[in-house]
Structures are given as structure tokens and as C-alpha cells.
Amino acid sequence: MPYDNTIAVILAAGKGTRMHSDKPKVLQTLLGESMLFYVAVAASAVASRVLTVVGHGAELVRKEHPGLAEGFVLQTEQKGTGHALQVAWEQVRQSGATHCLVLNGDAPLVKPEHLEELVATAREGADIAFLTTVLPDPGAFGRVLRGSDGNVTGIIEAKDFDPTQHGEDTGEVNTGLFCLSTAAVEAVLFSLTSANRAGEYYITDLVELGVNEDLNVHALKRDGALDLLGINSPQELAQAEDRLRASIVGDLLATGVLIHQAESVVVGPRVAIEPGAELTGPCRILKASSVARGAKVGAFCSVTDSRLEPGSELCEFCHLEGARLAPGSVAGPYARLRPGADVQENARVGNFVEMKQATLGPGAKASHLSYLGDASVGAGANIGAGTITCNYDGTNKHHTDIGAHAFIGSNTALVAPVRIGENAVVGAGSVITKDVPDRALGVARARQSNLEGRGKKS
Ligand code: UD1
Ligand code: CA
């Protein structure tokens, strides 16, 4: 349960130069979801309101996260993490929250447990509580400084760290997670200066300022270093994604999902997979997908925002996006089901069949080489190999309606808008431009003529 009087501020305005990408860093993805998605989920589990400081690529971030946009605060110039918090402060103050949790938008593996511990420490009286961890190679992270009594005295960024001045490097680093008492920190937040090598306003300087002002500053040293720290490079992103993948797959195995070649199965954090479903790697199942008990996903499939209902089967090499497979239906191998593809009970979509905004009714079959777009196919209908719904006239899309138990011969073009009646038959090779009534045979092709002696000479 989120704490009522706790607000979270996610710092997400930076460019992320070290990612070498035009995309704002917080939009880089792990298992199909942005870094910001993960951080926001963790923050909302603990705080009752979430503010996100955006700057670099703010419009893109807004577009991809409409649900967070209400809490966006624009930092027009990225003058550092401390400056980012200053920019958000007016809204923090207006919220009336007693505590303010600060998270870096580039630390997607942070868990609500980490945050809860920090909030609890702040509620017990710490004015500034922050999480630290110890690394064998502390690299570019901010170093935590402690006095001879073990109490924390400050954080020095790697660029400014000098052992002759700051003492031996203990490897203890700042994770970037803070919980601040809003009343106490207000007194020091606007005293930050940019007197450091980068010329930025650092949130980390709050620690030394706080200690000097006799605030109660508390550093919680925790294991789990890699999960708490930010991602700054493609290598770090790949490693974090892989650890997250392994943990999700491990959890699924533990709940009773059957997984073959588990090391190559990728499942996103929003995907729901029931015990008794069966997956074979390599495959990717992402976004708001679900796989029910008894459903199977074969190797080399990519499934996004799609629903596999109980007992449905996705054979190898399929690509699904926004599709549904109803109970007992089978798709593939090599099917492409685009948004709005609805394969109903016991229907079958075979190889090299593409569906988009199309329904294949109960028990209907489209077994080979077809395009069904903006179409509805009735129960038990048979769509012959090479059938194409010609749904687009260059300007508009039109609908094709195929009645129950209709039979469409191979290599037929159905020029929409058009309706094929129930139990109607369409001759192979037809170009159908007019409706075919129920139970009628529609044929639209040139008659065959055989010219004697006009074949090969010998
Ligand atoms: C920061 C910490 C460092 C810590 C590390 C942990 C500071 C000064 N340093 O370093 O002590 O060890 O995180 O991962 O805080 N951002 C803004 N506006 C800005 C600058 C940054 O919103 O003007 C955001 C970034 O988008 C990012 C976060 O703040 O999500 C952290 O910034 P980043 O530049 O990655 O800081 P680090 O150098 O990693
Ligand atoms: Ca970082």
C-alpha cells in the first residue's frame, strides 16, 4: 500500500550520452518496457503521487507514458540532479507530502522493498535517508564518505573523488535513492552550488549540507548492488535485461509453467502466464500478453499484446501483435497475426497467412498463403490457398464478409467491400467484385480454351 503523505520524484530529464542513442535514456527498454516504466511501477507501490522530471526528449517521453504525464515537471536545461529536484520542489511542497522519495529514472531494477526501507527510516526520524552499496569496482558512481565514527559525512562524485583529500576508496557508493523529509530538506535544497568539475547542481551535495546543518542523515548500506544502480551504457542495459529475464522465467517455472530451452525464453513484466502453459525457446512474449493454461507457444515466436486462451497452440515461427487465439485454435507455423486478428474456437490459421482486423469464426480454416484484412469469416468456412481480401483501394479500407460454411477456392481475390453468403462457393482463381448470395456458386475468371496443335512441336 502506498504511503499517503509520501510523494516520489523520478529524475528522468538527462540525455544519457553514454547510451549513444538519440532516444532519451529512460525510454530504452528491458523486455519491451522502458526503464521509466519499471521505476514508476516501483515508485507508485510506495508513494501516493509520482512526479517525473523530464527534459531531454520530453515530448517523446510524454507520448510513451501518457499515464505519467499529469505528474510531469519540465527541466528545460539539465543542470544536474540537484537542480532537477529544485525544479520539482514547488509541486512537492504543494502536495503537502511530509516525505519525498527521489529515484533515478535509469535504475529500473529497483524494487518496492528497497524504497519501503528508505521511507521507514525517514519516518523514524531521518531527515535525509539514502541507500548505498559496496562495489568491488566502484567506477563512475558517487563515493560515500564516512567519518572515523562511521557516520556518513558526504557523497563525492567519481570525477571529484581524490583519495589524498577524501581518504581511501572503500567502494561504498551512492545508489541515487533518497527519502527526504520535505520540511527539513527545504532549508538546504536551494543552497546547492555547482562548484564541482562538471559544474552541475548535485543532489548528492545535500548530504554534506545536511550534516553541516545538523540534520539527521542516515545512509543505509545494502547488498544487491547491481539491482540498485543506474544503467549508463549498452553493456549495463544488456546485463540488467538478462538478469531480469532470468528472474521472470525462474518465477514462471516455480509457479508451474512448462518451459523448454528456458535460457532463450523472453517474457515481459506485464505478461500473465498461467501454470500449465507450455513455452519453447527461443521466443519472446511481451507487453500485455497472456498465455492460459494448456496453451502452447512454439519456438521462434514473437508475441506482443496478444491473448492465447486455454488449449490454443502457436506453432513455430509466428509473429503476433494485438491478436487473440481462442480455445482449441491453432496458428502457424509461419503465421502473422496483426492487431485485431481474432482466431475463434477451434479455427486454424496455417503457414504464410496474414490477418489484420479480421475474425476467423469457430472451426474456420485459412491454411495456406492468404491475406485476411478487415474481414469477418463465419463459422466453419474454408479459405483456400492464396485467397486475398483486397481491402485497400489506395485511399480507404473496406470490409469483406464471408458467411458461415462458405468455401473460397484457391487464388481468389475478394475485392472489398463484398459479401460472400453462407454456404456459398467461390471458384478457384476468381476476382470477386460483386456479392455472392447464400448457397450460390460465384465464378469470375476467363473461360479456358484449348487450341489444338498449338502446344510444343515435339
Ligand atoms: C548519479 C549520482 C551518483 C550515483 C549514481 C547511481 C548525482 C550527482 N550522482 O550519478 O552519486 O552513484 O547516480 O546511479 O546525483 N537527471 C535529470 N536532470 C539532470 C541530470 C540528471 O533529471 O539535470 C536524471 C537523469 O536522467 C538520470 C538521473 O538523473 O535518470 C541520474 O543522472 P545521471 O547523469 O545518470 O547520474 P550519474 O552520473 O549516474
Ligand atoms: Ca546514472
JSON list of C-alpha atoms and ligand atoms in Angstrom, two decimals, residues 11-15 18 25-26 53 75 77-81 83-84 104-106 140-142 155 157 173-176 200 202-204 229-230 232, ligand 1:
[
{"chain": "A", "resi": 11, "resn": "LEU", "atom": "CA", "xyz": [14.70, 12.16, -12.21]},
{"chain": "A", "resi": 12, "resn": "ALA", "atom": "CA", "xyz": [14.39, 11.46, -15.91]},
{"chain": "A", "resi": 13, "resn": "ALA", "atom": "CA", "xyz": [15.49, 14.57, -17.77]},
{"chain": "A", "resi": 14, "resn": "GLY", "atom": "CA", "xyz": [19.02, 13.52, -18.75]},
{"chain": "A", "resi": 15, "resn": "LYS", "atom": "CA", "xyz": [20.11, 12.61, -22.25]},
{"chain": "A", "resi": 18, "resn": "ARG", "atom": "CA", "xyz": [26.80, 7.10, -22.78]},
{"chain": "A", "resi": 25, "resn": "LYS", "atom": "CA", "xyz": [17.79, 7.16, -21.90]},
{"chain": "A", "resi": 26, "resn": "VAL", "atom": "CA", "xyz": [14.72, 6.45, -19.77]},
{"chain": "A", "resi": 53, "resn": "VAL", "atom": "CA", "xyz": [11.23, 15.40, -14.10]},
{"chain": "A", "resi": 75, "resn": "GLN", "atom": "CA", "xyz": [13.53, 20.81, -16.54]},
{"chain": "A", "resi": 77, "resn": "GLU", "atom": "CA", "xyz": [18.13, 22.84, -19.02]},
{"chain": "A", "resi": 78, "resn": "GLN", "atom": "CA", "xyz": [19.78, 19.81, -17.46]},
{"chain": "A", "resi": 79, "resn": "LYS", "atom": "CA", "xyz": [21.89, 21.42, -14.79]},
{"chain": "A", "resi": 80, "resn": "GLY", "atom": "CA", "xyz": [22.23, 18.35, -12.61]},
{"chain": "A", "resi": 81, "resn": "THR", "atom": "CA", "xyz": [20.27, 16.03, -10.32]},
{"chain": "A", "resi": 83, "resn": "HIS", "atom": "CA", "xyz": [18.69, 21.19, -9.98]},
{"chain": "A", "resi": 84, "resn": "ALA", "atom": "CA", "xyz": [16.14, 18.63, -11.22]},
{"chain": "A", "resi": 104, "resn": "ASN", "atom": "CA", "xyz": [16.84, 7.92, -10.74]},
{"chain": "A", "resi": 105, "resn": "GLY", "atom": "CA", "xyz": [14.88, 7.15, -13.91]},
{"chain": "A", "resi": 106, "resn": "ASP", "atom": "CA", "xyz": [17.76, 4.99, -15.11]},
{"chain": "A", "resi": 140, "resn": "ALA", "atom": "CA", "xyz": [31.84, 6.17, -12.05]},
{"chain": "A", "resi": 141, "resn": "PHE", "atom": "CA", "xyz": [29.48, 6.02, -9.06]},
{"chain": "A", "resi": 142, "resn": "GLY", "atom": "CA", "xyz": [29.38, 8.63, -6.30]},
{"chain": "A", "resi": 155, "resn": "ILE", "atom": "CA", "xyz": [28.99, 11.93, -1.17]},
{"chain": "A", "resi": 157, "resn": "GLU", "atom": "CA", "xyz": [31.10, 12.18, -7.35]},
{"chain": "A", "resi": 173, "resn": "VAL", "atom": "CA", "xyz": [28.70, 4.09, -3.47]},
{"chain": "A", "resi": 174, "resn": "ASN", "atom": "CA", "xyz": [25.52, 6.11, -3.63]},
{"chain": "A", "resi": 175, "resn": "THR", "atom": "CA", "xyz": [22.65, 4.26, -5.36]},
{"chain": "A", "resi": 176, "resn": "GLY", "atom": "CA", "xyz": [20.81, 7.50, -6.06]},
{"chain": "A", "resi": 200, "resn": "GLU", "atom": "CA", "xyz": [26.31, 20.83, -12.06]},
{"chain": "A", "resi": 202, "resn": "TYR", "atom": "CA", "xyz": [24.29, 17.70, -7.45]},
{"chain": "A", "resi": 203, "resn": "ILE", "atom": "CA", "xyz": [21.57, 16.18, -5.26]},
{"chain": "A", "resi": 204, "resn": "THR", "atom": "CA", "xyz": [24.38, 14.28, -3.58]},
{"chain": "A", "resi": 229, "resn": "LEU", "atom": "CA", "xyz": [22.36, 1.03, -9.53]},
{"chain": "A", "resi": 230, "resn": "GLY", "atom": "CA", "xyz": [21.66, 3.01, -12.64]},
{"chain": "A", "resi": 232, "resn": "ASN", "atom": "CA", "xyz": [24.52, 4.08, -18.18]},
{"chain": "B", "resi": 1, "resn": "UD1", "atom": "C1", "xyz": [24.10, 9.57, -10.04]},
{"chain": "B", "resi": 1, "resn": "UD1", "atom": "C2", "xyz": [24.62, 10.09, -8.71]},
{"chain": "B", "resi": 1, "resn": "UD1", "atom": "C3", "xyz": [25.72, 9.16, -8.21]},
{"chain": "B", "resi": 1, "resn": "UD1", "atom": "C4", "xyz": [25.21, 7.77, -8.08]},
{"chain": "B", "resi": 1, "resn": "UD1", "atom": "C5", "xyz": [24.55, 7.30, -9.39]},
{"chain": "B", "resi": 1, "resn": "UD1", "atom": "C6", "xyz": [23.81, 5.99, -9.16]},
{"chain": "B", "resi": 1, "resn": "UD1", "atom": "C7", "xyz": [24.44, 12.53, -8.77]},
{"chain": "B", "resi": 1, "resn": "UD1", "atom": "C8", "xyz": [25.15, 13.81, -8.94]},
{"chain": "B", "resi": 1, "resn": "UD1", "atom": "N1", "xyz": [25.16, 11.43, -8.90]},
{"chain": "B", "resi": 1, "resn": "UD1", "atom": "O1", "xyz": [25.19, 9.63, -10.96]},
{"chain": "B", "resi": 1, "resn": "UD1", "atom": "O2", "xyz": [26.18, 9.60, -6.95]},
{"chain": "B", "resi": 1, "resn": "UD1", "atom": "O3", "xyz": [26.26, 6.88, -7.72]},
{"chain": "B", "resi": 1, "resn": "UD1", "atom": "O4", "xyz": [23.60, 8.26, -9.86]},
{"chain": "B", "resi": 1, "resn": "UD1", "atom": "O5", "xyz": [23.29, 5.51, -10.33]},
{"chain": "B", "resi": 1, "resn": "UD1", "atom": "O6", "xyz": [23.25, 12.54, -8.48]},
{"chain": "B", "resi": 1, "resn": "UD1", "atom": "N2", "xyz": [18.92, 13.86, -14.43]},
{"chain": "B", "resi": 1, "resn": "UD1", "atom": "C9", "xyz": [17.96, 14.85, -14.55]},
{"chain": "B", "resi": 1, "resn": "UD1", "atom": "N3", "xyz": [18.37, 16.13, -14.74]},
{"chain": "B", "resi": 1, "resn": "UD1", "atom": "C10", "xyz": [19.68, 16.49, -14.79]},
{"chain": "B", "resi": 1, "resn": "UD1", "atom": "C11", "xyz": [20.65, 15.47, -14.65]},
{"chain": "B", "resi": 1, "resn": "UD1", "atom": "C12", "xyz": [20.24, 14.15, -14.48]},
{"chain": "B", "resi": 1, "resn": "UD1", "atom": "O7", "xyz": [16.77, 14.58, -14.50]},
{"chain": "B", "resi": 1, "resn": "UD1", "atom": "O8", "xyz": [19.95, 17.69, -14.93]},
{"chain": "B", "resi": 1, "resn": "UD1", "atom": "C13", "xyz": [18.48, 12.46, -14.25]},
{"chain": "B", "resi": 1, "resn": "UD1", "atom": "C14", "xyz": [18.98, 11.52, -15.32]},
{"chain": "B", "resi": 1, "resn": "UD1", "atom": "O9", "xyz": [18.04, 11.45, -16.38]},
{"chain": "B", "resi": 1, "resn": "UD1", "atom": "C15", "xyz": [19.13, 10.20, -14.60]},
{"chain": "B", "resi": 1, "resn": "UD1", "atom": "C16", "xyz": [19.34, 10.60, -13.15]},
{"chain": "B", "resi": 1, "resn": "UD1", "atom": "O10", "xyz": [19.00, 11.97, -13.05]},
{"chain": "B", "resi": 1, "resn": "UD1", "atom": "O11", "xyz": [17.95, 9.42, -14.68]},
{"chain": "B", "resi": 1, "resn": "UD1", "atom": "C17", "xyz": [20.79, 10.40, -12.73]},
{"chain": "B", "resi": 1, "resn": "UD1", "atom": "O12", "xyz": [21.63, 11.16, -13.58]},
{"chain": "B", "resi": 1, "resn": "UD1", "atom": "P1", "xyz": [22.96, 10.56, -14.18]},
{"chain": "B", "resi": 1, "resn": "UD1", "atom": "O13", "xyz": [23.59, 11.58, -15.04]},
{"chain": "B", "resi": 1, "resn": "UD1", "atom": "O14", "xyz": [22.74, 9.22, -14.74]},
{"chain": "B", "resi": 1, "resn": "UD1", "atom": "O15", "xyz": [23.82, 10.45, -12.84]},
{"chain": "B", "resi": 1, "resn": "UD1", "atom": "P2", "xyz": [25.06, 9.51, -12.55]},
{"chain": "B", "resi": 1, "resn": "UD1", "atom": "O16", "xyz": [26.28, 10.14, -13.13]},
{"chain": "B", "resi": 1, "resn": "UD1", "atom": "O17", "xyz": [24.76, 8.13, -12.94]}
]
